Amino acid sequence: MPGFEFNNKGTLMQDTKHYQAYLQVSGVNIYASVYDTSQLSIVRGSSLLLKWAVELLDGAHIEKTQDEPPLYSIIQVYNETIRNKYESDHIPELNRLAEFVLPLPELIKPLTAITTGASSGIFEVNIDKLPNIDGKMGETLAKYAQAIAHFLSNHDYFRYFTFTVVGLIDESNDFTLVKECLLGKSRSQQIHQISLAPQPILEPSDNPAQPCTLQGILPAVSAMKYPPTGFEGKLLAPASQYRFLLGRYLRHGLYIAETFELPKTEERGQLLQQLQSDDCQASESIDKIAYDQKYVNLENKIAVFYADGNGFGGIQANGVKSVEDQKHFDHTLKTYRREFLACLLQQWMPEDGKGILPLETLLWGGDEMMFVVPASKGFALAQMFYQQSRNWSIELDGTKHKLTHAGGLVFCHYKTPIGRVKKLAEDLADEIKEREYGREGNYFDYAVLESIDYPAETLDEFFAKRYGVLAKSRFPLQPLAAVPDIEIPQAEGKPPQYPQHNALALNWDEQAKPIAEFLEAMPKSQAYQIAQATQTDAFGKKIERFYSLQKDNPVLLKQLEELIKNGVLRLPPKPTTQSDKFDAAKQEPATAELGEESTKPENAVKAHESAVMTDPWQWLHLVELWDYLAPRKKDQVQATEVNDHA
């Protein structure tokens, strides 16, 4: 109906200045189609497909003429790999895996993305570009939504998911109201759908019906003809095969796509070239990430880091008043996240860009992210993220909002069920948000699992079992050893500038050197004895004994206090709620002001009464994180031992 505007009742409107049509596409029933298995490649493949399903509908892709859209080029490259390795004589659908069907330009040309997330997107609809469908405007938009839904439900990649596709014609010019209406219509449509997408009917097979080996519920028909190592002979459902293969071979493509979207610079161009090279690939599996770590006590261990935005929904609800506001929020957040990811990839890129990236991405979308890295890089990753994000903010409706995150960091054996570890990392972050101050700044908490066992109880019960009465005084940590903030003034009329960071400040290996020196000099047995006494009356005596034994080693005491003062084991904030109350002296001990005189043994001993390490939690943190704060290389430790015996 080009040239004519109708309201949602289908009648012609007199005033068309504030008239706009919208479409929302959402992947729903996530737990039935993404988390129906704990197999990582399937979960990753499902997440990527849902993300793509939304992004591919952005009509802006077909307007790009100079550079091929990143998603399309990545699909083309990786499909060639899949075509060469995974052609199947048994499942005809699998042969089409390498022939990705792009949406017809005529179908997506009317759509312009306003915001896209991990599985949902809102689009503006250009009425003048809608297909020529007879009927009133409300009916036309509804039929167009059906056409989008038909494309998704019949696509070989997306047919295994359930989507809601809803349209809205608005004349209020109130985008907040538009989002609420679209959300309501989407939920209404969802409850009228089945929660599991129907599986395609396959050709008859001689194999008896069996459940899918990886998913456990869907009927399996055949094994993959050219399976990866370890998957020989396993019977898989078609839905599992698609998601498994895509998740396995497209994990590296995520890094290429996100880097491609950043502003083009020489540095970014070099990174993109390295990522696209056959010489550089993401790690194939978690056990490969954990394998062959050259650090003491870290063999076969991994770190899982999770970060979740604090109140981003509330910021949008209060600050986003228009489509432009929403686009601004979406673009700003995505740029921040991509800059962080690019920084991470640059620092961890193998030498000369040849080798394996020790990185697994479990979540990437919206305001969440989750990574698996070698245990030796766990604190490096957490530090880098909080250092990079410390200045993240956005101005909406005249108000500047800080964008902060709650984080969870788990160290464990790689054989610990990853689903349980993922849940534990999320629980650590969620527990922070439940505190009154938890959403007001950057905080994180950690857990160390020294065996393949995992907590079967709640987080509170887990900490109570581990720390006894001291569990009530356990508070989240602030980011470690942050460098001063960097403010970049915004020039009038210029686009927002995103904070740039000193590479050295983001390099935890450099920042951890003083910690490594201290741990090398600190008697580990004494630290353990003090930590074990934190719940007893002997704690004070242990502290006295420690300082007495170290009275001839004032340099060590000075090192220890300086590390704490500089935020290496930064103490939690003051309690602000009734539930958070406990002995404030345990929470914010005084800091010793040690000058030149403190280098004398007698002054160092006196200083312990006000020294920061009189707090029991600092000793507990120190002992639990002994191998993780500043990992020590085996060859260096062996060399030290040789020199000691020489």
mmCIF file of C-alpha atoms in Angstrom, residues 300-501:
data_model
loop_
_atom_site.group_PDB
_atom_site.id
_atom_site.type_symbol
_atom_site.label_atom_id
_atom_site.label_comp_id
_atom_site.label_asym_id
_atom_site.label_seq_id
_atom_site.Cartn_x
_atom_site.Cartn_y
_atom_site.Cartn_z
ATOM 1 C CA ASN A 300 44.209 -29.903 33.378
ATOM 2 C CA LYS A 301 42.536 -26.910 35.024
ATOM 3 C CA ILE A 302 40.376 -24.238 33.440
ATOM 4 C CA ALA A 303 38.816 -20.938 34.444
ATOM 5 C CA VAL A 304 35.252 -19.965 33.530
ATOM 6 C CA PHE A 305 34.509 -16.229 33.623
ATOM 7 C CA TYR A 306 30.984 -14.828 33.385
ATOM 8 C CA ALA A 307 29.960 -11.156 33.273
ATOM 9 C CA ASP A 308 26.397 -9.842 33.331
ATOM 10 C CA GLY A 309 25.362 -6.208 32.952
ATOM 11 C CA ASN A 310 23.864 -4.443 35.960
ATOM 12 C CA GLY A 311 20.403 -3.044 35.329
ATOM 13 C CA PHE A 312 20.790 -2.546 31.582
ATOM 14 C CA GLY A 313 17.074 -3.213 31.153
ATOM 15 C CA GLY A 314 16.248 -0.514 33.683
ATOM 16 C CA ILE A 315 18.599 1.945 31.994
ATOM 17 C CA GLN A 316 16.783 1.385 28.710
ATOM 18 C CA ALA A 317 13.343 1.545 30.329
ATOM 19 C CA ASN A 318 14.131 4.919 31.894
ATOM 20 C CA GLY A 319 16.386 6.447 29.264
ATOM 21 C CA VAL A 320 15.337 5.131 25.851
ATOM 22 C CA LYS A 321 12.576 7.388 24.572
ATOM 23 C CA SER A 322 12.970 7.030 20.821
ATOM 24 C CA VAL A 323 14.229 4.761 18.075
ATOM 25 C CA GLU A 324 17.417 6.806 17.883
ATOM 26 C CA ASP A 325 17.984 6.354 21.616
ATOM 27 C CA GLN A 326 17.631 2.589 21.222
ATOM 28 C CA LYS A 327 20.008 2.508 18.259
ATOM 29 C CA HIS A 328 22.482 4.603 20.250
ATOM 30 C CA PHE A 329 22.325 2.222 23.218
ATOM 31 C CA ASP A 330 22.616 -0.843 20.993
ATOM 32 C CA HIS A 331 25.547 0.519 18.987
ATOM 33 C CA THR A 332 27.406 1.792 22.055
ATOM 34 C CA LEU A 333 27.133 -1.487 23.962
ATOM 35 C CA LYS A 334 28.112 -3.599 20.955
ATOM 36 C CA THR A 335 31.104 -1.369 20.226
ATOM 37 C CA TYR A 336 32.292 -1.581 23.824
ATOM 38 C CA ARG A 337 32.010 -5.376 23.779
ATOM 39 C CA ARG A 338 33.714 -5.734 20.405
ATOM 40 C CA GLU A 339 36.575 -3.488 21.502
ATOM 41 C CA PHE A 340 37.088 -5.681 24.548
ATOM 42 C CA LEU A 341 36.982 -8.866 22.470
ATOM 43 C CA ALA A 342 39.453 -7.433 19.950
ATOM 44 C CA CYS A 343 41.786 -6.413 22.788
ATOM 45 C CA LEU A 344 41.548 -9.919 24.243
ATOM 46 C CA LEU A 345 42.244 -11.562 20.885
ATOM 47 C CA GLN A 346 45.204 -9.278 20.199
ATOM 48 C CA GLN A 347 46.865 -9.985 23.525
ATOM 49 C CA TRP A 348 46.296 -13.728 23.345
ATOM 50 C CA MET A 349 47.056 -14.139 19.653
ATOM 51 C CA PRO A 350 49.715 -16.853 19.170
ATOM 52 C CA GLU A 351 53.158 -15.679 18.154
ATOM 53 C CA ASP A 352 53.232 -14.587 14.496
ATOM 54 C CA GLY A 353 49.498 -15.304 14.348
ATOM 55 C CA LYS A 354 50.149 -19.033 14.048
ATOM 56 C CA GLY A 355 48.710 -21.470 16.548
ATOM 57 C CA ILE A 356 45.692 -22.026 18.762
ATOM 58 C CA LEU A 357 43.721 -19.339 20.587
ATOM 59 C CA PRO A 358 43.257 -20.646 24.163
ATOM 60 C CA LEU A 359 39.695 -19.384 24.320
ATOM 61 C CA GLU A 360 36.176 -20.815 24.286
ATOM 62 C CA THR A 361 33.136 -18.532 24.145
ATOM 63 C CA LEU A 362 30.035 -19.990 25.782
ATOM 64 C CA LEU A 363 27.874 -16.839 25.836
ATOM 65 C CA TRP A 364 28.073 -13.730 23.668
ATOM 66 C CA GLY A 365 25.059 -11.527 23.212
ATOM 67 C CA GLY A 366 22.955 -8.873 24.894
ATOM 68 C CA ASP A 367 24.621 -7.871 28.166
ATOM 69 C CA GLU A 368 26.106 -11.297 28.963
ATOM 70 C CA MET A 369 29.371 -12.992 28.108
ATOM 71 C CA MET A 370 31.055 -16.184 29.274
ATOM 72 C CA PHE A 371 34.485 -17.547 28.406
ATOM 73 C CA VAL A 372 36.510 -20.658 29.170
ATOM 74 C CA VAL A 373 40.281 -20.149 29.339
ATOM 75 C CA PRO A 374 43.279 -21.955 30.842
ATOM 76 C CA ALA A 375 43.353 -21.604 34.631
ATOM 77 C CA SER A 376 46.595 -19.656 34.297
ATOM 78 C CA LYS A 377 44.707 -16.935 32.399
ATOM 79 C CA GLY A 378 41.598 -16.719 34.588
ATOM 80 C CA PHE A 379 42.607 -13.637 36.544
ATOM 81 C CA ALA A 380 44.194 -12.119 33.459
ATOM 82 C CA LEU A 381 40.819 -12.327 31.711
ATOM 83 C CA ALA A 382 38.831 -10.928 34.649
ATOM 84 C CA GLN A 383 41.329 -8.107 35.121
ATOM 85 C CA MET A 384 41.361 -7.259 31.424
ATOM 86 C CA PHE A 385 37.576 -7.114 31.232
ATOM 87 C CA TYR A 386 37.115 -4.891 34.267
ATOM 88 C CA GLN A 387 40.023 -2.696 33.251
ATOM 89 C CA GLN A 388 38.599 -2.284 29.758
ATOM 90 C CA SER A 389 35.045 -1.687 30.981
ATOM 91 C CA ARG A 390 35.754 0.606 33.930
ATOM 92 C CA ASN A 391 34.810 3.743 31.951
ATOM 93 C CA TRP A 392 31.873 2.286 30.047
ATOM 94 C CA SER A 393 28.933 4.661 30.186
ATOM 95 C CA ILE A 394 26.154 6.024 28.027
ATOM 96 C CA GLU A 395 24.156 9.242 28.020
ATOM 97 C CA LEU A 396 20.421 8.929 27.474
ATOM 98 C CA ASP A 397 17.788 11.638 27.853
ATOM 99 C CA GLY A 398 20.368 13.984 29.372
ATOM 100 C CA THR A 399 21.499 11.503 32.042
ATOM 101 C CA LYS A 400 24.828 9.693 32.060
ATOM 102 C CA HIS A 401 24.595 6.048 33.101
ATOM 103 C CA LYS A 402 27.569 3.912 34.084
ATOM 104 C CA LEU A 403 27.549 0.450 32.543
ATOM 105 C CA THR A 404 28.819 -1.937 35.205
ATOM 106 C CA HIS A 405 28.918 -5.716 35.499
ATOM 107 C CA ALA A 406 28.678 -8.432 38.114
ATOM 108 C CA GLY A 407 31.115 -11.251 37.494
ATOM 109 C CA GLY A 408 31.653 -14.867 38.469
ATOM 110 C CA LEU A 409 35.017 -16.641 38.146
ATOM 111 C CA VAL A 410 35.325 -20.404 38.675
ATOM 112 C CA PHE A 411 38.560 -22.407 38.690
ATOM 113 C CA CYS A 412 38.099 -26.145 38.235
ATOM 114 C CA HIS A 413 39.257 -29.349 36.547
ATOM 115 C CA TYR A 414 38.292 -29.548 32.901
ATOM 116 C CA LYS A 415 36.337 -32.761 33.540
ATOM 117 C CA THR A 416 33.957 -30.994 35.912
ATOM 118 C CA PRO A 417 30.566 -30.922 34.103
ATOM 119 C CA ILE A 418 30.637 -27.640 32.220
ATOM 120 C CA GLY A 419 26.909 -27.102 32.685
ATOM 121 C CA ARG A 420 27.378 -27.121 36.455
ATOM 122 C CA VAL A 421 30.365 -24.795 36.253
ATOM 123 C CA LYS A 422 28.416 -22.419 34.009
ATOM 124 C CA LYS A 423 25.572 -22.364 36.538
ATOM 125 C CA LEU A 424 27.992 -21.737 39.421
ATOM 126 C CA ALA A 425 29.585 -18.771 37.623
ATOM 127 C CA GLU A 426 26.123 -17.321 36.950
ATOM 128 C CA ASP A 427 25.084 -17.878 40.579
ATOM 129 C CA LEU A 428 28.166 -16.011 41.811
ATOM 130 C CA ALA A 429 27.207 -12.994 39.692
ATOM 131 C CA ASP A 430 23.524 -13.204 40.627
ATOM 132 C CA GLU A 431 24.374 -13.294 44.338
ATOM 133 C CA ILE A 432 26.260 -10.019 43.939
ATOM 134 C CA LYS A 433 23.224 -8.400 42.342
ATOM 135 C CA GLU A 434 21.050 -9.367 45.289
ATOM 136 C CA ARG A 435 23.047 -7.073 47.550
ATOM 137 C CA GLU A 436 21.876 -3.492 47.851
ATOM 138 C CA TYR A 437 25.087 -2.088 46.393
ATOM 139 C CA GLY A 438 25.703 -4.982 43.985
ATOM 140 C CA ARG A 439 24.264 -3.246 40.929
ATOM 141 C CA GLU A 440 26.002 0.057 41.583
ATOM 142 C CA GLY A 441 29.533 -0.883 40.591
ATOM 143 C CA ASN A 442 31.885 -3.511 39.221
ATOM 144 C CA TYR A 443 32.190 -6.493 41.573
ATOM 145 C CA PHE A 444 33.068 -10.137 41.119
ATOM 146 C CA ASP A 445 33.299 -13.291 43.185
ATOM 147 C CA TYR A 446 35.122 -16.554 42.659
ATOM 148 C CA ALA A 447 35.042 -20.224 43.574
ATOM 149 C CA VAL A 448 37.859 -22.763 43.490
ATOM 150 C CA LEU A 449 36.922 -26.415 42.909
ATOM 151 C CA GLU A 450 39.986 -28.543 43.506
ATOM 152 C CA SER A 451 38.365 -31.806 42.380
ATOM 153 C CA ILE A 452 35.909 -32.732 39.642
ATOM 154 C CA ASP A 453 33.115 -32.563 42.220
ATOM 155 C CA TYR A 454 30.825 -29.558 42.053
ATOM 156 C CA PRO A 455 28.478 -27.901 44.558
ATOM 157 C CA ALA A 456 25.151 -29.703 44.737
ATOM 158 C CA GLU A 457 23.796 -27.264 47.311
ATOM 159 C CA THR A 458 22.932 -23.575 47.088
ATOM 160 C CA LEU A 459 25.730 -21.032 46.975
ATOM 161 C CA ASP A 460 25.072 -19.935 50.575
ATOM 162 C CA GLU A 461 25.195 -23.546 51.763
ATOM 163 C CA PHE A 462 28.364 -24.170 49.759
ATOM 164 C CA PHE A 463 30.160 -21.209 51.351
ATOM 165 C CA ALA A 464 28.816 -22.056 54.827
ATOM 166 C CA LYS A 465 30.195 -25.568 54.487
ATOM 167 C CA ARG A 466 33.521 -24.232 53.273
ATOM 168 C CA TYR A 467 34.051 -21.258 55.603
ATOM 169 C CA GLY A 468 31.834 -21.930 58.611
ATOM 170 C CA VAL A 469 30.807 -18.845 60.585
ATOM 171 C CA LEU A 470 32.984 -16.636 58.402
ATOM 172 C CA ALA A 471 30.739 -17.334 55.393
ATOM 173 C CA LYS A 472 28.395 -14.535 56.477
ATOM 174 C CA SER A 473 31.248 -12.057 56.195
ATOM 175 C CA ARG A 474 32.234 -13.125 52.676
ATOM 176 C CA PHE A 475 31.667 -10.243 50.298
ATOM 177 C CA PRO A 476 32.368 -9.858 46.577
ATOM 178 C CA LEU A 477 35.687 -8.411 45.513
ATOM 179 C CA GLN A 478 36.262 -5.277 43.535
ATOM 180 C CA PRO A 479 38.309 -5.476 40.325
ATOM 181 C CA LEU A 480 41.975 -6.016 40.968
ATOM 182 C CA ALA A 481 44.644 -3.343 40.815
ATOM 183 C CA ALA A 482 42.784 -0.919 38.571
ATOM 184 C CA VAL A 483 44.854 1.813 36.946
ATOM 185 C CA PRO A 484 43.569 5.420 37.032
ATOM 186 C CA ASP A 485 40.574 6.206 34.864
ATOM 187 C CA ILE A 486 41.180 7.717 31.455
ATOM 188 C CA GLU A 487 38.770 10.455 30.487
ATOM 189 C CA ILE A 488 38.446 11.328 26.804
ATOM 190 C CA PRO A 489 36.583 14.590 26.154
ATOM 191 C CA GLN A 490 33.981 14.431 23.422
ATOM 192 C CA ALA A 491 34.375 17.076 20.749
ATOM 193 C CA GLU A 492 31.226 18.991 19.886
ATOM 194 C CA GLY A 493 29.458 17.530 16.883
ATOM 195 C CA LYS A 494 31.697 14.458 16.862
ATOM 196 C CA PRO A 495 30.579 10.854 17.470
ATOM 197 C CA PRO A 496 31.279 9.446 20.942
ATOM 198 C CA GLN A 497 34.866 8.400 21.579
ATOM 199 C CA TYR A 498 35.389 5.147 23.375
ATOM 200 C CA PRO A 499 38.076 4.938 26.062
ATOM 201 C CA GLN A 500 41.472 3.808 24.892
ATOM 202 C CA HIS A 501 43.652 1.907 27.323
#
